[in-house]
Amino acid sequence: MDPEKFCDEAVEFLSQYTDGKAVIAVSGGVDSTVAAVLGQRAYGDKLIGIYVNTGYMRKDESEYVGNMLKDLGLNSMVIDASERFYSALEGVIEPEEKRKIIGETFIRVFEEEAHKIGAEYLIQGTIAPDWIESGGGLRDVIKSHHNVGGLPEKMGLKLIEPLRDIYKDEVRVVAEHLGIAVAQRQPFPGPGLAIRIIGEATRERADIVRECCYIVETELEKGAEEGLMEIPWQYFAVLLPVKSVGVQGDLRAYGTTVVVRAVQSLDGMTAAYSKIPHEVLDRISMRITNTLADKVNRVVFDITNKPPGTIEWE
Ligand code: XMP
């Protein structure tokens, strides 16, 4: 693809809808950041980027994204809605229900802010796999992706999706072209850590998986820096609702299980599990069980490709 041509066409497409103000959900991911920069070119200050802290974001993410948006010179604001998300997901276990509730709560928070701003349009960084896997094409629904399936039918904003026809690797090419710092950042799903907590996504469990994801990320990045391995395409931790018996000191312990997931992929449509050296897996396992000693006592490594698995566990 020719990124310059793509950007020109996207800005031209967006310019058809600049009769009112627009809002965009900025998550710090490459998709929404590219959409925001293109949006800014069409709308200027009439575009407001809204970052919602859902409570299921990565460690230190709000600060990181806040700074990045400032650097990009985007008109933006940060909303902490974590309590609202935690209570909306109380008692919810079924993955599709979780996704729908998160998508809906997300859009409601947006609608409220957009209403205050007086916006008419909502720009989203939805890319092709998001809607193809959500049943937008000819296939059955695999997962209702947050950007699409979670959208309530009667949203009070008009939806614009400038990246709808392109894939992740192409978004990265565009991001590099636009000089965006997060161009090579690993993907992060719209519903966030909630879909990496199998079972109820409580605040306490969100805190556990957040710390475990942070450990997996930092240890793999360190392993790659040391030349022990290549950095995977995507890498994170999943918290299982499975407890197992272990020992802590001389005592029997009964703790939670954490999965290490790391894959190589091009566009997320298919994936192969990463062959991580045992030395690095060892460090991850020790650091997780030391840091969360009273909570996690077992770490396992996922050796499933996509298909038959998916990258995320929900
Ligand atoms: P799966 O788990 O379906 O994931 O193999 C493929 C890629 O998509 C990401 N993913 C999402 N991205 N909203 C998104 O924006 C979502 O609801 C969502 N669910 C999964 C996933 O992290 C992987 O990169």
Short mmCIF file of C-alpha atoms and ligand atoms in Angstrom, two decimals:
data_model
loop_
_atom_site.label_atom_id
_atom_site.label_comp_id
_atom_site.label_asym_id
_atom_site.label_seq_id
_atom_site.Cartn_x
_atom_site.Cartn_y
_atom_site.Cartn_z
CA MET A 1 0.00 0.00 0.00
CA ASP A 2 0.99 3.60 -0.53
CA PRO A 3 0.63 5.31 2.88
CA GLU A 4 0.62 8.83 1.51
CA LYS A 5 -2.18 8.04 -0.91
CA PHE A 6 -4.09 6.25 1.85
CA CYS A 7 -3.77 9.29 4.18
CA ASP A 8 -4.90 11.72 1.48
CA GLU A 9 -7.95 9.60 0.69
CA ALA A 10 -8.81 9.12 4.36
CA VAL A 11 -8.64 12.87 5.04
CA GLU A 12 -10.76 13.51 1.95
CA PHE A 13 -13.29 10.93 3.17
CA LEU A 14 -13.40 12.47 6.66
CA SER A 15 -13.73 15.99 5.24
CA GLN A 16 -17.22 15.12 3.98
CA TYR A 17 -18.40 15.06 7.59
CA THR A 18 -16.86 18.16 9.10
CA ASP A 19 -20.08 20.13 9.46
CA GLY A 20 -20.04 19.39 13.21
CA LYS A 21 -17.58 18.54 15.98
CA ALA A 22 -16.20 15.01 16.30
CA VAL A 23 -14.96 12.88 19.16
CA ILE A 24 -12.61 9.95 19.00
CA ALA A 25 -11.84 7.24 21.51
CA VAL A 26 -8.10 7.26 21.92
CA SER A 27 -6.72 4.19 23.64
CA GLY A 28 -2.98 4.61 23.06
CA GLY A 29 -3.06 1.81 20.50
CA VAL A 30 -1.81 2.25 16.98
CA ASP A 31 -5.28 2.05 15.36
CA SER A 32 -6.97 4.80 17.35
CA THR A 33 -3.86 7.00 17.27
CA VAL A 34 -3.66 6.81 13.47
CA ALA A 35 -7.39 7.52 13.20
CA ALA A 36 -6.96 10.50 15.56
CA VAL A 37 -4.08 12.02 13.59
CA LEU A 38 -5.99 11.63 10.31
CA GLY A 39 -9.08 13.04 12.02
CA GLN A 40 -7.16 16.04 13.25
CA ARG A 41 -6.05 16.78 9.69
CA ALA A 42 -9.67 16.93 8.59
CA TYR A 43 -11.27 18.50 11.68
CA GLY A 44 -8.48 20.49 13.33
CA ASP A 45 -9.57 21.61 16.79
CA LYS A 46 -13.12 20.44 16.09
CA LEU A 47 -11.88 16.92 16.92
CA ILE A 48 -11.60 16.01 20.61
CA GLY A 49 -9.78 12.83 21.63
CA ILE A 50 -11.27 11.15 24.70
CA TYR A 51 -9.25 8.62 26.65
CA VAL A 52 -11.42 6.52 28.95
CA ASN A 53 -9.77 4.69 31.80
CA THR A 54 -12.03 1.62 32.00
CA GLY A 55 -10.12 0.11 34.91
CA TYR A 56 -8.93 -2.62 32.53
CA MET A 57 -5.99 -0.73 31.08
CA ARG A 58 -2.33 -1.69 31.24
CA LYS A 59 -0.12 -0.54 34.09
CA ASP A 60 0.70 3.22 33.95
CA GLU A 61 -1.25 3.45 30.69
CA SER A 62 -3.28 6.58 31.47
CA GLU A 63 -0.13 8.59 32.11
CA TYR A 64 1.60 7.19 29.01
CA VAL A 65 -1.33 7.94 26.72
CA GLY A 66 -1.91 11.37 28.25
CA ASN A 67 1.68 12.34 27.45
CA MET A 68 1.55 10.88 23.95
CA LEU A 69 -1.61 12.83 23.09
CA LYS A 70 0.00 15.99 24.37
CA ASP A 71 3.04 15.33 22.17
CA LEU A 72 0.81 14.83 19.12
CA GLY A 73 -0.82 18.17 19.88
CA LEU A 74 -4.29 16.61 19.91
CA ASN A 75 -7.19 18.32 21.59
CA SER A 76 -7.87 15.66 24.24
CA MET A 77 -9.25 14.74 27.67
CA VAL A 78 -8.92 11.83 30.13
CA ILE A 79 -11.98 10.36 31.88
CA ASP A 80 -11.71 7.91 34.78
CA ALA A 81 -14.77 5.65 34.51
CA SER A 82 -13.25 2.58 36.16
CA GLU A 83 -15.83 2.30 38.97
CA ARG A 84 -18.62 2.33 36.43
CA PHE A 85 -17.04 -0.51 34.45
CA TYR A 86 -16.29 -2.64 37.52
CA SER A 87 -19.89 -2.42 38.69
CA ALA A 88 -21.31 -3.03 35.19
CA LEU A 89 -19.33 -6.29 35.04
CA GLU A 90 -20.26 -7.51 38.49
CA GLY A 91 -21.25 -11.17 38.34
CA VAL A 92 -20.69 -11.37 34.55
CA ILE A 93 -18.77 -14.44 33.35
CA GLU A 94 -19.85 -15.16 29.78
CA PRO A 95 -17.27 -13.67 27.33
CA GLU A 96 -19.71 -12.32 24.76
CA GLU A 97 -21.82 -10.71 27.49
CA LYS A 98 -18.67 -9.10 28.93
CA ARG A 99 -17.75 -7.66 25.54
CA LYS A 100 -21.24 -6.30 24.93
CA ILE A 101 -21.42 -4.68 28.38
CA ILE A 102 -17.97 -3.11 28.00
CA GLY A 103 -18.75 -1.83 24.50
CA GLU A 104 -22.05 -0.42 25.65
CA THR A 105 -20.70 1.21 28.82
CA PHE A 106 -17.85 2.63 26.76
CA ILE A 107 -20.18 4.20 24.24
CA ARG A 108 -22.46 5.56 26.97
CA VAL A 109 -19.51 7.29 28.66
CA PHE A 110 -18.63 8.66 25.26
CA GLU A 111 -22.12 9.82 24.47
CA GLU A 112 -22.24 11.75 27.72
CA GLU A 113 -18.92 13.48 27.04
CA ALA A 114 -19.76 14.05 23.38
CA HIS A 115 -23.06 15.57 24.44
CA LYS A 116 -21.27 17.99 26.78
CA ILE A 117 -18.93 18.89 23.93
CA GLY A 118 -21.77 19.14 21.42
CA ALA A 119 -20.22 16.59 19.03
CA GLU A 120 -22.09 14.98 16.21
CA TYR A 121 -19.62 12.40 14.95
CA LEU A 122 -17.70 9.53 16.45
CA ILE A 123 -14.51 8.49 14.68
CA GLN A 124 -13.32 4.96 15.40
CA GLY A 125 -10.11 3.13 14.53
CA THR A 126 -11.92 -0.08 13.55
CA ILE A 127 -9.76 -2.17 11.20
CA ALA A 128 -10.77 -5.00 8.84
CA PRO A 129 -10.25 -8.02 11.17
CA ASP A 130 -12.44 -6.33 13.81
CA TRP A 131 -15.55 -6.47 11.69
CA ILE A 132 -14.71 -9.59 9.67
CA GLU A 133 -14.40 -11.61 12.89
CA SER A 134 -17.56 -10.00 14.24
CA GLY A 135 -19.67 -11.43 11.43
CA GLY A 136 -19.54 -8.33 9.20
CA GLY A 137 -18.47 -10.51 6.27
CA LEU A 138 -19.70 -13.95 5.33
CA ARG A 139 -18.29 -15.78 8.33
CA ASP A 140 -19.95 -16.70 11.61
CA VAL A 141 -19.28 -14.58 14.64
CA ILE A 142 -15.99 -15.64 16.23
CA LYS A 143 -15.95 -12.88 18.81
CA SER A 144 -17.99 -9.70 18.84
CA HIS A 145 -15.11 -7.29 18.73
CA HIS A 146 -15.47 -4.35 21.01
CA ASN A 147 -15.22 -1.77 18.25
CA VAL A 148 -18.17 -3.25 16.42
CA GLY A 149 -20.31 -5.79 18.26
CA GLY A 150 -20.46 -3.75 21.43
CA LEU A 151 -22.00 -0.76 19.73
CA PRO A 152 -25.56 -0.17 20.85
CA GLU A 153 -27.99 0.04 17.95
CA LYS A 154 -29.23 3.50 18.73
CA MET A 155 -26.06 5.40 19.38
CA GLY A 156 -26.61 9.13 19.46
CA LEU A 157 -23.53 9.78 17.28
CA LYS A 158 -22.80 9.19 13.62
CA LEU A 159 -20.03 6.63 13.23
CA ILE A 160 -17.05 7.19 10.90
CA GLU A 161 -14.41 4.47 10.41
CA PRO A 162 -11.50 5.63 8.21
CA LEU A 163 -9.40 2.45 8.74
CA ARG A 164 -12.18 -0.04 8.06
CA ASP A 165 -10.62 -1.52 4.93
CA ILE A 166 -7.07 -2.03 6.10
CA TYR A 167 -5.20 -4.57 8.22
CA LYS A 168 -2.88 -4.19 11.19
CA ASP A 169 0.38 -4.39 9.22
CA GLU A 170 -0.94 -1.67 6.90
CA VAL A 171 -1.95 0.52 9.85
CA ARG A 172 1.63 0.27 11.08
CA VAL A 173 2.95 1.38 7.70
CA VAL A 174 0.62 4.39 7.85
CA ALA A 175 1.66 5.09 11.46
CA GLU A 176 5.36 5.05 10.51
CA HIS A 177 4.57 7.38 7.64
CA LEU A 178 2.82 9.76 10.07
CA GLY A 179 5.73 9.53 12.53
CA ILE A 180 3.60 8.11 15.35
CA ALA A 181 5.56 6.82 18.35
CA VAL A 182 3.28 3.81 18.96
CA ALA A 183 3.66 2.48 15.39
CA GLN A 184 5.28 -0.76 16.53
CA ARG A 185 3.44 -1.11 19.82
CA GLN A 186 1.81 -4.49 20.33
CA PRO A 187 -1.99 -4.63 19.87
CA PHE A 188 -4.27 -4.28 22.88
CA PRO A 189 -7.91 -5.38 22.65
CA GLY A 190 -10.72 -2.83 23.04
CA PRO A 191 -12.28 -4.58 26.07
CA GLY A 192 -8.85 -4.48 27.67
CA LEU A 193 -7.77 -6.68 30.54
CA ALA A 194 -11.38 -7.73 31.20
CA ILE A 195 -11.09 -10.42 28.51
CA ARG A 196 -7.80 -11.61 30.02
CA ILE A 197 -9.59 -12.38 33.26
CA ILE A 198 -11.47 -15.60 32.73
CA GLY A 199 -14.54 -15.44 34.96
CA GLU A 200 -15.63 -12.35 36.87
CA ALA A 201 -13.50 -9.29 36.08
CA THR A 202 -13.41 -7.74 39.55
CA ARG A 203 -11.14 -4.83 40.49
CA GLU A 204 -8.96 -7.18 42.55
CA ARG A 205 -8.50 -9.60 39.65
CA ALA A 206 -7.88 -6.71 37.25
CA ASP A 207 -5.04 -5.57 39.53
CA ILE A 208 -3.53 -9.09 39.48
CA VAL A 209 -3.65 -9.52 35.70
CA ARG A 210 -2.39 -5.94 35.21
CA GLU A 211 0.73 -6.71 37.23
CA CYS A 212 1.20 -10.09 35.48
CA CYS A 213 0.86 -8.51 32.02
CA TYR A 214 3.43 -5.92 33.06
CA ILE A 215 5.85 -8.64 34.17
CA VAL A 216 5.38 -10.64 30.94
CA GLU A 217 5.89 -7.50 28.85
CA THR A 218 9.00 -6.29 30.64
CA GLU A 219 10.67 -9.72 30.85
CA LEU A 220 10.10 -10.50 27.16
CA GLU A 221 11.33 -7.07 26.13
CA LYS A 222 14.41 -7.63 28.28
CA GLY A 223 14.94 -11.08 26.75
CA ALA A 224 14.76 -9.54 23.28
CA GLU A 225 17.17 -6.74 24.22
CA GLU A 226 19.63 -9.33 25.49
CA GLY A 227 19.41 -11.11 22.12
CA LEU A 228 17.89 -14.27 23.60
CA MET A 229 14.81 -14.12 21.40
CA GLU A 230 12.81 -12.03 18.95
CA ILE A 231 10.10 -9.84 20.39
CA PRO A 232 6.74 -11.59 19.82
CA TRP A 233 3.94 -9.88 17.87
CA GLN A 234 1.75 -9.91 20.96
CA TYR A 235 2.48 -11.02 24.53
CA PHE A 236 0.54 -10.87 27.77
CA ALA A 237 -0.84 -12.80 30.75
CA VAL A 238 -4.26 -14.36 31.31
CA LEU A 239 -5.77 -15.00 34.73
CA LEU A 240 -7.65 -18.27 35.11
CA PRO A 241 -10.47 -19.02 37.54
CA VAL A 242 -8.56 -22.18 38.46
CA LYS A 243 -6.93 -22.65 41.82
CA SER A 244 -4.35 -25.29 42.51
CA VAL A 245 -2.40 -26.61 45.47
CA GLY A 246 1.14 -25.45 46.09
CA VAL A 247 3.61 -24.88 48.92
CA GLN A 248 4.71 -21.62 50.44
CA GLY A 249 7.42 -22.02 53.05
CA ASP A 250 6.35 -25.20 54.90
CA LEU A 251 2.69 -24.59 54.37
CA ARG A 252 0.15 -25.83 51.89
CA ALA A 253 -1.04 -22.97 49.68
CA TYR A 254 -4.06 -22.76 47.43
CA GLY A 255 -3.56 -20.11 44.75
CA THR A 256 -4.55 -18.87 41.33
CA THR A 257 -3.16 -19.84 37.91
CA VAL A 258 -1.70 -17.42 35.38
CA VAL A 259 -1.11 -18.20 31.69
CA VAL A 260 1.73 -16.67 29.67
CA ARG A 261 0.58 -16.06 26.09
CA ALA A 262 2.94 -14.90 23.32
CA VAL A 263 2.42 -15.22 19.57
CA GLN A 264 3.98 -14.44 16.24
CA SER A 265 1.54 -13.09 13.66
CA LEU A 266 1.24 -10.73 10.73
CA ASP A 267 -2.28 -9.42 11.06
CA GLY A 268 -3.81 -11.29 14.01
CA MET A 269 -5.95 -13.46 11.74
CA THR A 270 -3.65 -16.45 12.23
CA ALA A 271 -0.87 -16.87 14.76
CA ALA A 272 1.83 -19.26 15.93
CA TYR A 273 2.79 -19.48 19.58
CA SER A 274 6.24 -17.97 20.25
CA LYS A 275 9.10 -20.29 21.06
CA ILE A 276 10.30 -18.45 24.15
CA PRO A 277 13.60 -19.67 25.66
CA HIS A 278 13.17 -21.50 28.97
CA GLU A 279 15.54 -19.07 30.63
CA VAL A 280 13.09 -16.22 29.94
CA LEU A 281 10.06 -18.30 30.92
CA ASP A 282 11.85 -19.09 34.16
CA ARG A 283 12.32 -15.41 34.99
CA ILE A 284 8.66 -14.68 34.24
CA SER A 285 7.45 -17.54 36.42
CA MET A 286 9.70 -16.58 39.35
CA ARG A 287 8.89 -12.90 39.17
CA ILE A 288 5.13 -13.48 39.02
CA THR A 289 5.09 -15.95 41.91
CA ASN A 290 7.42 -13.73 43.99
CA THR A 291 5.60 -10.46 43.30
CA LEU A 292 2.14 -11.96 43.82
CA ALA A 293 3.18 -14.62 46.32
CA ASP A 294 -0.05 -14.55 48.30
CA LYS A 295 -2.23 -14.80 45.19
CA VAL A 296 -0.59 -16.68 42.31
CA ASN A 297 1.21 -20.00 42.78
CA ARG A 298 1.18 -21.48 39.29
CA VAL A 299 2.31 -20.15 35.90
CA VAL A 300 1.66 -22.05 32.65
CA PHE A 301 2.66 -21.37 29.04
CA ASP A 302 0.11 -21.52 26.21
CA ILE A 303 1.39 -23.57 23.25
CA THR A 304 -1.69 -23.21 21.02
CA ASN A 305 -1.65 -21.72 17.53
CA LYS A 306 -4.51 -19.77 15.91
CA PRO A 307 -6.38 -21.71 14.60
CA PRO A 308 -7.53 -23.70 16.49
CA GLY A 309 -7.18 -21.24 19.40
CA THR A 310 -7.61 -17.49 19.24
CA ILE A 311 -4.92 -15.12 20.47
CA GLU A 312 -6.92 -13.89 23.45
CA TRP A 313 -8.67 -16.42 25.67
CA GLU A 314 -12.09 -14.78 25.45
P1 XMP B 1 -8.23 -13.04 18.66
O1 XMP B 1 -8.28 -13.27 20.14
O2 XMP B 1 -9.59 -12.92 18.06
O3 XMP B 1 -7.55 -11.63 18.48
O4 XMP B 1 -7.38 -14.04 17.94
C1 XMP B 1 -7.01 -11.13 17.28
C2 XMP B 1 -6.41 -9.78 17.59
O5 XMP B 1 -7.46 -8.85 17.90
C3 XMP B 1 -7.31 -8.32 19.21
N1 XMP B 1 -8.66 -8.23 19.78
C4 XMP B 1 -9.40 -7.11 19.76
N2 XMP B 1 -9.13 -5.87 19.30
N3 XMP B 1 -11.25 -5.16 20.01
C5 XMP B 1 -10.06 -4.90 19.44
O6 XMP B 1 -9.84 -3.75 19.06
C6 XMP B 1 -11.58 -6.38 20.48
O7 XMP B 1 -12.67 -6.59 21.01
C7 XMP B 1 -10.60 -7.40 20.36
N4 XMP B 1 -10.60 -8.70 20.70
C8 XMP B 1 -9.38 -9.19 20.33
C9 XMP B 1 -6.43 -9.33 19.94
O8 XMP B 1 -5.74 -8.73 21.04
C10 XMP B 1 -5.51 -9.77 18.82
O9 XMP B 1 -4.48 -8.84 18.59
#
